[in-house]
Short mmCIF file of C-alpha atoms in Angstrom, two decimals:
data_model
loop_
_atom_site.label_atom_id
_atom_site.label_comp_id
_atom_site.label_asym_id
_atom_site.label_seq_id
_atom_site.Cartn_x
_atom_site.Cartn_y
_atom_site.Cartn_z
CA SER P 644 -31.87 -22.54 52.48
CA GLN P 645 -28.86 -23.63 50.50
CA GLN P 646 -28.91 -27.23 49.30
CA GLY P 647 -25.25 -27.51 48.41
CA GLU P 648 -22.26 -26.66 50.54
CA GLU P 649 -18.84 -26.48 48.93
CA ASP P 650 -15.66 -27.26 50.74
CA PRO P 651 -13.22 -25.63 51.08
CA GLN P 652 -14.52 -22.09 50.90
CA ALA P 653 -11.19 -20.98 49.48
CA LEU P 654 -8.27 -22.82 47.91
CA SER P 655 -4.88 -21.47 46.91
CA ILE P 656 -2.49 -23.54 44.79
CA GLN P 657 0.40 -23.22 42.34
CA GLU P 658 0.12 -23.69 38.60
CA GLY P 659 0.48 -27.33 37.63
CA GLU P 660 -1.02 -28.64 40.86
CA ASN P 661 -4.39 -30.35 41.05
CA ALA P 662 -7.35 -28.65 42.70
CA THR P 663 -10.09 -30.62 44.41
CA MET P 664 -13.37 -29.10 45.54
CA ASN P 665 -16.14 -30.91 47.33
CA CYS P 666 -19.87 -30.42 47.48
CA SER P 667 -22.36 -31.90 49.91
CA TYR P 668 -26.11 -31.78 49.60
CA LYS P 669 -29.07 -32.77 51.72
CA THR P 670 -31.90 -34.22 49.66
CA SER P 671 -32.17 -36.68 46.79
CA ILE P 672 -31.33 -35.21 43.41
CA ASN P 673 -31.93 -35.73 39.73
CA ASN P 674 -28.54 -34.38 38.69
CA LEU P 675 -25.69 -32.27 39.99
CA GLN P 676 -23.91 -29.59 38.02
CA TRP P 677 -20.73 -27.59 38.44
CA TYR P 678 -20.41 -23.98 37.36
CA ARG P 679 -17.57 -21.52 37.22
CA GLN P 680 -17.76 -17.78 37.86
CA ASN P 681 -15.01 -15.32 37.08
CA SER P 682 -15.05 -12.30 39.37
CA GLY P 683 -18.02 -10.06 38.65
CA ARG P 684 -19.25 -12.13 35.74
CA GLY P 685 -22.04 -14.56 35.01
CA LEU P 686 -21.73 -18.27 35.70
CA VAL P 687 -20.58 -20.73 33.06
CA HIS P 688 -21.71 -24.32 33.03
CA LEU P 689 -18.86 -26.84 33.30
CA ILE P 690 -20.29 -30.31 33.66
CA LEU P 691 -23.48 -32.19 34.57
CA ILE P 692 -23.55 -35.59 36.23
CA ARG P 693 -26.76 -37.56 36.58
CA SER P 694 -27.76 -39.31 39.78
CA ASN P 695 -27.12 -42.73 38.22
CA GLU P 696 -23.57 -41.79 37.16
CA ARG P 697 -20.53 -42.06 39.40
CA GLU P 698 -17.83 -40.27 37.42
CA LYS P 699 -17.58 -37.95 34.47
CA HIS P 700 -14.72 -36.31 32.62
CA SER P 701 -14.44 -33.21 30.49
CA GLY P 702 -10.95 -32.15 29.46
CA ARG P 703 -8.98 -31.41 32.66
CA LEU P 704 -12.14 -31.73 34.76
CA ARG P 705 -13.18 -34.84 36.62
CA VAL P 706 -16.40 -34.99 38.60
CA THR P 707 -17.48 -37.76 40.93
CA LEU P 708 -20.83 -38.30 42.56
CA ASP P 709 -21.58 -40.45 45.60
CA THR P 710 -25.32 -40.44 46.16
CA SER P 711 -25.03 -42.62 49.27
CA LYS P 712 -22.94 -39.89 50.91
CA LYS P 713 -24.77 -37.10 49.14
CA SER P 714 -21.51 -35.62 47.95
CA SER P 715 -19.66 -34.69 44.79
CA SER P 716 -16.13 -33.61 43.99
CA LEU P 717 -14.64 -31.56 41.18
CA LEU P 718 -11.01 -32.18 40.30
CA ILE P 719 -9.11 -29.80 38.06
CA THR P 720 -5.85 -31.36 36.94
CA ALA P 721 -2.71 -29.45 35.97
CA SER P 722 -4.25 -26.16 37.01
CA ARG P 723 -3.49 -22.89 35.23
CA ALA P 724 -3.65 -19.29 36.37
CA ALA P 725 -6.68 -18.90 34.09
CA ASP P 726 -8.54 -21.42 36.28
CA THR P 727 -8.71 -18.79 39.02
CA ALA P 728 -12.43 -18.32 39.69
CA SER P 729 -15.23 -19.34 42.01
CA TYR P 730 -16.73 -22.77 41.50
CA PHE P 731 -20.29 -23.66 42.43
CA CYS P 732 -22.15 -26.91 42.61
CA ALA P 733 -25.85 -26.90 41.88
CA THR P 734 -28.37 -29.62 42.43
CA ALA P 735 -31.54 -30.31 40.48
CA LEU P 736 -34.02 -31.77 42.91
CA ASN P 737 -36.40 -34.63 42.21
CA THR P 738 -39.28 -32.30 41.48
CA GLY P 739 -41.38 -31.85 38.39
CA PHE P 740 -39.72 -28.56 37.54
CA GLN P 741 -35.96 -28.68 37.62
CA LYS P 742 -34.89 -25.67 39.57
CA LEU P 743 -31.21 -25.55 40.36
CA VAL P 744 -30.17 -24.88 43.94
CA PHE P 745 -26.67 -23.46 44.22
CA GLY P 746 -24.10 -23.83 46.95
CA THR P 747 -21.98 -21.01 48.33
CA GLY P 748 -18.96 -21.75 46.16
CA THR P 749 -15.23 -22.38 46.44
CA ARG P 750 -12.86 -19.54 45.53
CA LEU P 751 -9.87 -20.98 43.71
CA LEU P 752 -6.67 -18.99 43.31
CA VAL P 753 -4.01 -20.44 41.04
CA SER P 754 -0.69 -18.63 41.29
CA PRO P 755 1.84 -18.66 38.42
CA SER X 1195 -26.89 -20.36 18.64
CA GLN X 1196 -28.61 -19.12 21.75
CA THR X 1197 -27.61 -15.90 23.47
CA ILE X 1198 -28.83 -14.06 26.52
CA HIS X 1199 -28.63 -10.32 27.01
CA GLN X 1200 -29.07 -8.56 30.30
CA TRP X 1201 -29.00 -4.83 31.02
CA PRO X 1202 -28.03 -2.50 32.48
CA ALA X 1203 -24.70 -3.95 33.57
CA THR X 1204 -24.29 -1.51 36.43
CA LEU X 1205 -26.82 0.57 38.28
CA VAL X 1206 -26.65 2.93 41.25
CA GLN X 1207 -30.06 3.87 42.58
CA PRO X 1208 -31.27 5.82 45.63
CA VAL X 1209 -33.42 4.20 48.27
CA GLY X 1210 -37.09 4.44 47.34
CA SER X 1211 -36.50 4.70 43.61
CA PRO X 1212 -37.92 2.17 41.11
CA LEU X 1213 -35.98 -0.56 39.39
CA SER X 1214 -36.20 -2.28 36.05
CA LEU X 1215 -33.71 -4.90 34.90
CA GLU X 1216 -34.31 -6.48 31.52
CA CYS X 1217 -33.27 -9.75 30.00
CA THR X 1218 -33.83 -11.20 26.56
CA VAL X 1219 -32.94 -14.57 25.12
CA GLU X 1220 -32.32 -15.20 21.45
CA GLY X 1221 -32.15 -18.38 19.44
CA THR X 1222 -34.63 -20.45 21.40
CA SER X 1223 -38.35 -20.55 21.97
CA ASN X 1224 -40.39 -21.06 25.13
CA PRO X 1225 -37.37 -21.18 27.45
CA ASN X 1226 -37.66 -21.45 31.20
CA LEU X 1227 -36.36 -18.14 32.55
CA TYR X 1228 -34.84 -17.30 35.91
CA TRP X 1229 -33.75 -14.38 38.05
CA TYR X 1230 -31.07 -15.06 40.63
CA ARG X 1231 -29.45 -12.73 43.14
CA GLN X 1232 -25.95 -13.09 44.50
CA ALA X 1233 -24.95 -11.16 47.58
CA ALA X 1234 -21.27 -10.28 47.90
CA GLY X 1235 -19.19 -13.43 48.42
CA ARG X 1236 -22.25 -15.62 48.59
CA GLY X 1237 -24.01 -18.24 46.55
CA LEU X 1238 -26.93 -17.69 44.25
CA GLN X 1239 -30.46 -17.30 45.51
CA LEU X 1240 -33.29 -18.07 43.11
CA LEU X 1241 -35.76 -15.18 43.12
CA PHE X 1242 -38.20 -15.93 40.31
CA TYR X 1243 -38.70 -18.40 37.53
CA SER X 1244 -41.07 -18.53 34.59
CA VAL X 1245 -42.16 -21.42 32.41
CA GLY X 1246 -44.14 -19.27 29.97
CA ILE X 1247 -45.56 -15.86 29.11
CA GLY X 1248 -47.29 -14.34 32.10
CA GLN X 1249 -46.37 -17.29 34.34
CA ILE X 1250 -44.20 -16.18 37.25
CA SER X 1251 -43.27 -18.13 40.35
CA SER X 1252 -41.66 -16.43 43.32
CA GLU X 1253 -39.23 -18.32 45.49
CA VAL X 1254 -38.80 -15.87 48.34
CA PRO X 1255 -40.92 -13.04 49.71
CA GLN X 1256 -39.27 -9.78 48.87
CA ASN X 1257 -39.47 -6.27 47.60
CA LEU X 1258 -39.10 -7.33 43.98
CA SER X 1259 -41.43 -8.55 41.24
CA ALA X 1260 -40.93 -10.15 37.86
CA SER X 1261 -42.83 -10.13 34.61
CA ARG X 1262 -42.63 -11.97 31.31
CA PRO X 1263 -44.46 -9.91 28.71
CA GLN X 1264 -43.01 -11.84 25.78
CA ASP X 1265 -41.74 -15.38 25.28
CA ARG X 1266 -38.07 -14.42 25.46
CA GLN X 1267 -38.22 -11.36 27.69
CA PHE X 1268 -37.96 -11.38 31.47
CA ILE X 1269 -38.07 -8.24 33.59
CA LEU X 1270 -37.17 -7.73 37.24
CA SER X 1271 -38.78 -4.73 38.91
CA SER X 1272 -39.26 -2.89 42.13
CA LYS X 1273 -41.47 0.07 42.93
CA LYS X 1274 -39.31 1.26 45.84
CA LEU X 1275 -35.79 -0.03 46.35
CA LEU X 1276 -34.37 -0.87 49.76
CA LEU X 1277 -30.72 -0.86 50.78
CA SER X 1278 -30.96 -4.64 51.15
CA ASP X 1279 -31.80 -4.96 47.45
CA SER X 1280 -28.17 -4.25 46.57
CA GLY X 1281 -26.45 -7.17 44.91
CA PHE X 1282 -25.54 -8.91 41.69
CA TYR X 1283 -28.58 -9.98 39.68
CA LEU X 1284 -28.35 -12.72 37.12
CA CYS X 1285 -30.86 -13.64 34.46
CA ALA X 1286 -30.71 -17.16 33.09
CA TRP X 1287 -32.48 -19.60 30.84
CA ASP X 1288 -32.28 -23.35 30.68
CA GLY X 1289 -31.67 -25.75 27.87
CA THR X 1290 -33.09 -29.21 28.22
CA SER X 1291 -31.07 -32.25 27.29
CA SER X 1292 -31.60 -35.92 27.95
CA SER X 1293 -29.38 -35.53 31.01
CA GLY X 1294 -31.19 -32.63 32.57
CA ASN X 1295 -31.47 -28.89 32.47
CA THR X 1296 -28.35 -26.78 32.06
CA ILE X 1297 -28.62 -23.15 33.08
CA TYR X 1298 -27.12 -20.45 30.86
CA PHE X 1299 -26.47 -17.15 32.56
CA GLY X 1300 -26.31 -13.58 31.39
CA GLU X 1301 -23.40 -11.39 32.40
CA GLY X 1302 -25.26 -9.96 35.37
CA SER X 1303 -26.31 -6.56 36.64
CA TRP X 1304 -24.62 -4.90 39.58
CA LEU X 1305 -27.17 -2.95 41.63
CA THR X 1306 -26.06 -0.61 44.38
CA VAL X 1307 -28.79 1.06 46.38
CA VAL X 1308 -27.56 4.17 48.18
#
């Protein structure tokens, strides 16, 4: 079964606006990662946040992690049409072998 | 730098026919390798992973099998395809850092079983 659940399933905004996507998970984790997928393509890693971190930044991306609520958020600031894609969270469980378990994704549409 | 190649990119196969999807990784040694499947509009499901040559772990019972004949080669196979095998298949490898494993994906293979 899926570990992560993204919310919302779809998000439509205008260029320049901020986009916020949320991810909830069920079990304790070692780290949580966000990936991006353009339509029909492979996934691209965006950012990794460890379980002992609360916030991380990379360019226009900001990720937060609340382990007490078992949730994470991805904020894309000043969005661009090129940000249009599906975004997935993935959790690495506290097991010896770090398999990533992916959520179902948020489809982001940024209109010019 | 490391690269991952996956082929074929698109495949249309009749029910009952065999399948072979290949994946190779360059620029790294002894990577952990993965096969994921993504149904239309869905998340990724881990099918197989491998920590070394000849070492395959299956995550879900299914009509598919995987093999790792060489350190940087991972193959996904089926003897007889089912309609339900249709989907987008992604090969991946992971790079270990002090923070954790990051997965690097190939461009995927679209399989349509007709």
